[in-house]
Amino acid sequence: MSNEIVDDKSEHCVPFILERIKLHGDSYKGRGEAPPPFFIGLNGVQGAGKTTLVETLKETLSTGHGLPTLVFSIDDLYLPHEKQEELAKAHPNNPLIQHRGQPSTHDVELGRKLFQSLADRKPNIKVPSYDKSAYSGAGDQVPEQKWPTVNSDPAKPIEVVLFEGWCVGFRALDDAAVEKKWRTAKAQADSDAGDYKGRLGKQKLESVLFVNSRLRDYDVLTDRFDAFMLVDAEDTLYVYDWRLDAERKMKKAKGSGMSDEQVVNFVNGYYPAYELYTDVLRNGIFQDEKGKQLRLNTDPPPSSQYSSSTYLRPPFPKDSPSAQAMKHLDLDGHDLPPSPAPSSPSNGRKYALATELHNASSTPIYQSATFKGGPGQEYDYTRSGNPTRTQLERHLAKIMNANRALAVSSGMGACDVITRILKPGDEVVTGDDLYGGTNRLLTYLKENSSIIVRHVDTTKLETVKAALTDKTAMVLLETPTNPLIKIVDIAGISAAAHEANPQALVAVDNTMLSPYLQNPLDLGADIVYESGTKYLSGHHDLMAGVIAVNNAALAERFYFVINSTGCGLAPFDSWLLLRGVKTLAVRMEKQQTNAMTIAQFLEARGFKVRFPGLKSHPQYDLHWSQARGAGAVLSFETGSVALSERIVESTRLWGISVSFGCVNSLISMPCVMSHASIDPATRKERALPEDIIRLCVGIEDIADLVDDLSQALVRAGAVRLTDDGFVALDVNESGRTTQVVDQP
């Protein structure tokens, strides 16, 4: 616990909540009625540790007290981008509503319907979600098909709803009170003293009155609360610096967000609400009953100093009753930090993934097969567990946004572990453009284990839905696919699979993008797996596979297979993978930048190029809705197998090899190399062109890569010289056969 900041506010909140829940239940039982879910409102000034608090409360209530808890933010009720723009255009002279933030920029009716559905314990309730990084930080509502679902298990409906946000609980004032506060603030803003730091006095009265009038609509949500908690701070001006830092982190993680100037204008837009309504919160939002509200004060941080250690009280002593009550054991039973690296601060900020990646400490190599000691000790035999592998798995779980990760001896080893939980008669739905090794394994299971395997075009959601049945046990996806670079709608297929069979497992091979660019678990998948040989390692000096899940029981099933078969990753390879992961961010950035240049170079010269970074890709929008980058694998076609062979053989800098993800650039023809195990007839059926060339772009100088590829195209006779350089041969010039897939 010494390396983990304990959120000390929870020791006050948990007893308060449990007491109110008991009174809530007793009041209904006294009337002979079953109590509805318990609704809690939580308001906290931004950066005051609200996010960490609600996560702690959710875990404590759900796990420690058996009360399934939903945490929902008012931010997820923001208007869709289009409606926000309509609101802004309808009131062009009101700067407070030119972007999301203030009351009036939320879809209150959507929140009311959600609250009512939760109160009625309806099954399979969709919970709205909002992407703040969309539209360069302006934000947009996530499509409904990607919203998470609650109450999918009728036996475990949501019992506690924790509704949090910076303006939750605000109550509208009468117009006279608003005008009085505004005039006081305006007088201070207009004075020559220069000590007025707020924003209310710099707004027009009619702008403020408009927001106040719209706030009355929010009472339909506030009146639902059975209890309310306020995380208060005497000085709130630090939110400007906190918000600037948070936005910069989000831009680095997602590649999109607001500029510093936009952030300042954004905070200017909502800061007047703090000045108007904070007193309302402090005086209590309930008029009918005392004791339903808890107020917690945090020590205000100095400007620009908002790390959790600055303004959260120190953790209580490790051996104190409070610390023992809040002790956190991970899924492995360890009371340790979540990885070898320091965790993100607990005040709501989160380190960017690039920081988490390289910040892992160097772990010792426990190059031992056995460990001395008696029964019950954590480690006894490396097949069952090894300290070096444990540190790797903990670190991978963090960067893959998973509760648990497991490391095995290869990527196909990971796929094998996942499919070993299938039983005879189970149905698997998967793609028609799969890695050759995956296709080989599924074919073996179909022929020898009575597993039913359905290959469909997973780029078409309706086609996938048609293949799903209540017997579908697993959906196995790749995105982007290899080598046709097709994009699969992870969220849409996950939702469809779980609707067809709530017990179905959606597994996504994320090797082509790595956790740096895509997180399938966040999109509704149950399992994500990767070949650690590729981007995670980055140097092709080890073989490794990784499995990551959120479900503890599922993780145990996979661990049982790993322990039984002995396919866990060896200590030295675990150490190598830990080392490789540190440079994942810098490698991926360089590789996908190079790949984009290569893709544009080939497309500009007339080749058919498959790469999700190009706007010509038919699923460009889908890809960028679920990923943060295009990756560094692309493919192109020439029209002739013989021509493609000459191109591959003519390169010098591009190495001819299977695999990808290495810092070195590689070139290959999948149909005779990585996908050769798929028979020609099947390749033809799945429209896999025999002439396709796959490029796996490395970190070399881009001018050298382009030059080498240019010379190979010329030497192979794949281009026609022009005054401006060269272009790809047309169909007749390349000698394309009637059907390329018929060529041997």
PDB file of C-alpha atoms in Angstrom, residues 78-79 84 87-89 91-106 166 178 182 196 198-214 218 240 264-277:
ATOM      1  CA  TYR A  78     -24.125  16.209 -23.341  1.00  0.00           C
ATOM      2  CA  LEU A  79     -26.013  17.042 -26.511  1.00  0.00           C
ATOM      3  CA  GLN A  84     -24.976  21.565 -29.683  1.00  0.00           C
ATOM      4  CA  LEU A  87     -28.174  25.509 -29.825  1.00  0.00           C
ATOM      5  CA  ALA A  88     -25.142  27.750 -30.300  1.00  0.00           C
ATOM      6  CA  LYS A  89     -26.454  29.116 -33.619  1.00  0.00           C
ATOM      7  CA  HIS A  91     -28.206  31.970 -29.398  1.00  0.00           C
ATOM      8  CA  PRO A  92     -25.157  33.458 -31.140  1.00  0.00           C
ATOM      9  CA  ASN A  93     -24.761  36.273 -28.618  1.00  0.00           C
ATOM     10  CA  ASN A  94     -24.625  34.011 -25.571  1.00  0.00           C
ATOM     11  CA  PRO A  95     -20.998  32.905 -25.091  1.00  0.00           C
ATOM     12  CA  LEU A  96     -21.957  30.527 -22.268  1.00  0.00           C
ATOM     13  CA  ILE A  97     -23.578  28.019 -24.608  1.00  0.00           C
ATOM     14  CA  GLN A  98     -21.285  28.132 -27.621  1.00  0.00           C
ATOM     15  CA  HIS A  99     -19.903  24.776 -26.501  1.00  0.00           C
ATOM     16  CA  ARG A 100     -20.790  21.999 -24.071  1.00  0.00           C
ATOM     17  CA  GLY A 101     -20.513  22.687 -20.350  1.00  0.00           C
ATOM     18  CA  GLN A 102     -23.273  24.860 -18.947  1.00  0.00           C
ATOM     19  CA  PRO A 103     -26.755  23.692 -17.992  1.00  0.00           C
ATOM     20  CA  SER A 104     -28.821  23.676 -21.223  1.00  0.00           C
ATOM     21  CA  THR A 105     -26.120  21.715 -23.098  1.00  0.00           C
ATOM     22  CA  HIS A 106     -27.335  18.333 -21.785  1.00  0.00           C
ATOM     23  CA  TRP A 166     -19.450  19.026 -11.886  1.00  0.00           C
ATOM     24  CA  VAL A 178     -29.424  35.744 -10.080  1.00  0.00           C
ATOM     25  CA  TRP A 182     -24.532  39.184 -11.143  1.00  0.00           C
ATOM     26  CA  TYR A 196     -11.715  39.965  -9.352  1.00  0.00           C
ATOM     27  CA  GLY A 198     -14.237  35.146 -11.561  1.00  0.00           C
ATOM     28  CA  ARG A 199     -16.199  35.164 -14.823  1.00  0.00           C
ATOM     29  CA  LEU A 200     -19.792  35.878 -13.800  1.00  0.00           C
ATOM     30  CA  GLY A 201     -19.308  39.654 -13.754  1.00  0.00           C
ATOM     31  CA  LYS A 202     -17.950  39.599 -17.299  1.00  0.00           C
ATOM     32  CA  GLN A 203     -21.103  38.071 -18.802  1.00  0.00           C
ATOM     33  CA  LYS A 204     -24.301  39.722 -19.955  1.00  0.00           C
ATOM     34  CA  LEU A 205     -27.214  39.372 -17.546  1.00  0.00           C
ATOM     35  CA  GLU A 206     -29.489  37.912 -20.218  1.00  0.00           C
ATOM     36  CA  SER A 207     -26.928  35.177 -20.953  1.00  0.00           C
ATOM     37  CA  VAL A 208     -26.814  34.177 -17.292  1.00  0.00           C
ATOM     38  CA  LEU A 209     -30.609  34.284 -16.920  1.00  0.00           C
ATOM     39  CA  PHE A 210     -30.997  31.983 -19.939  1.00  0.00           C
ATOM     40  CA  VAL A 211     -28.770  29.313 -18.386  1.00  0.00           C
ATOM     41  CA  ASN A 212     -30.564  29.646 -15.047  1.00  0.00           C
ATOM     42  CA  SER A 213     -33.946  29.181 -16.745  1.00  0.00           C
ATOM     43  CA  ARG A 214     -32.766  26.000 -18.446  1.00  0.00           C
ATOM     44  CA  TYR A 218     -32.641  19.505 -14.427  1.00  0.00           C
ATOM     45  CA  TYR A 240      -8.243  26.291 -15.362  1.00  0.00           C
ATOM     46  CA  VAL A 264      -9.598  28.542 -21.481  1.00  0.00           C
ATOM     47  CA  ASN A 265     -12.697  29.641 -23.403  1.00  0.00           C
ATOM     48  CA  PHE A 266     -14.361  26.372 -22.461  1.00  0.00           C
ATOM     49  CA  VAL A 267     -13.758  26.891 -18.729  1.00  0.00           C
ATOM     50  CA  ASN A 268     -14.799  30.541 -19.084  1.00  0.00           C
ATOM     51  CA  GLY A 269     -18.101  29.175 -20.361  1.00  0.00           C
ATOM     52  CA  TYR A 270     -18.940  27.123 -17.306  1.00  0.00           C
ATOM     53  CA  TYR A 271     -17.061  28.842 -14.465  1.00  0.00           C
ATOM     54  CA  PRO A 272     -19.900  31.380 -13.842  1.00  0.00           C
ATOM     55  CA  ALA A 273     -22.048  28.444 -12.714  1.00  0.00           C
ATOM     56  CA  TYR A 274     -19.631  27.802  -9.831  1.00  0.00           C
ATOM     57  CA  GLU A 275     -20.133  31.394  -8.711  1.00  0.00           C
ATOM     58  CA  LEU A 276     -23.912  31.164  -8.980  1.00  0.00           C
ATOM     59  CA  TYR A 277     -24.762  27.789  -7.498  1.00  0.00           C
TER      60      TYR A 277
END
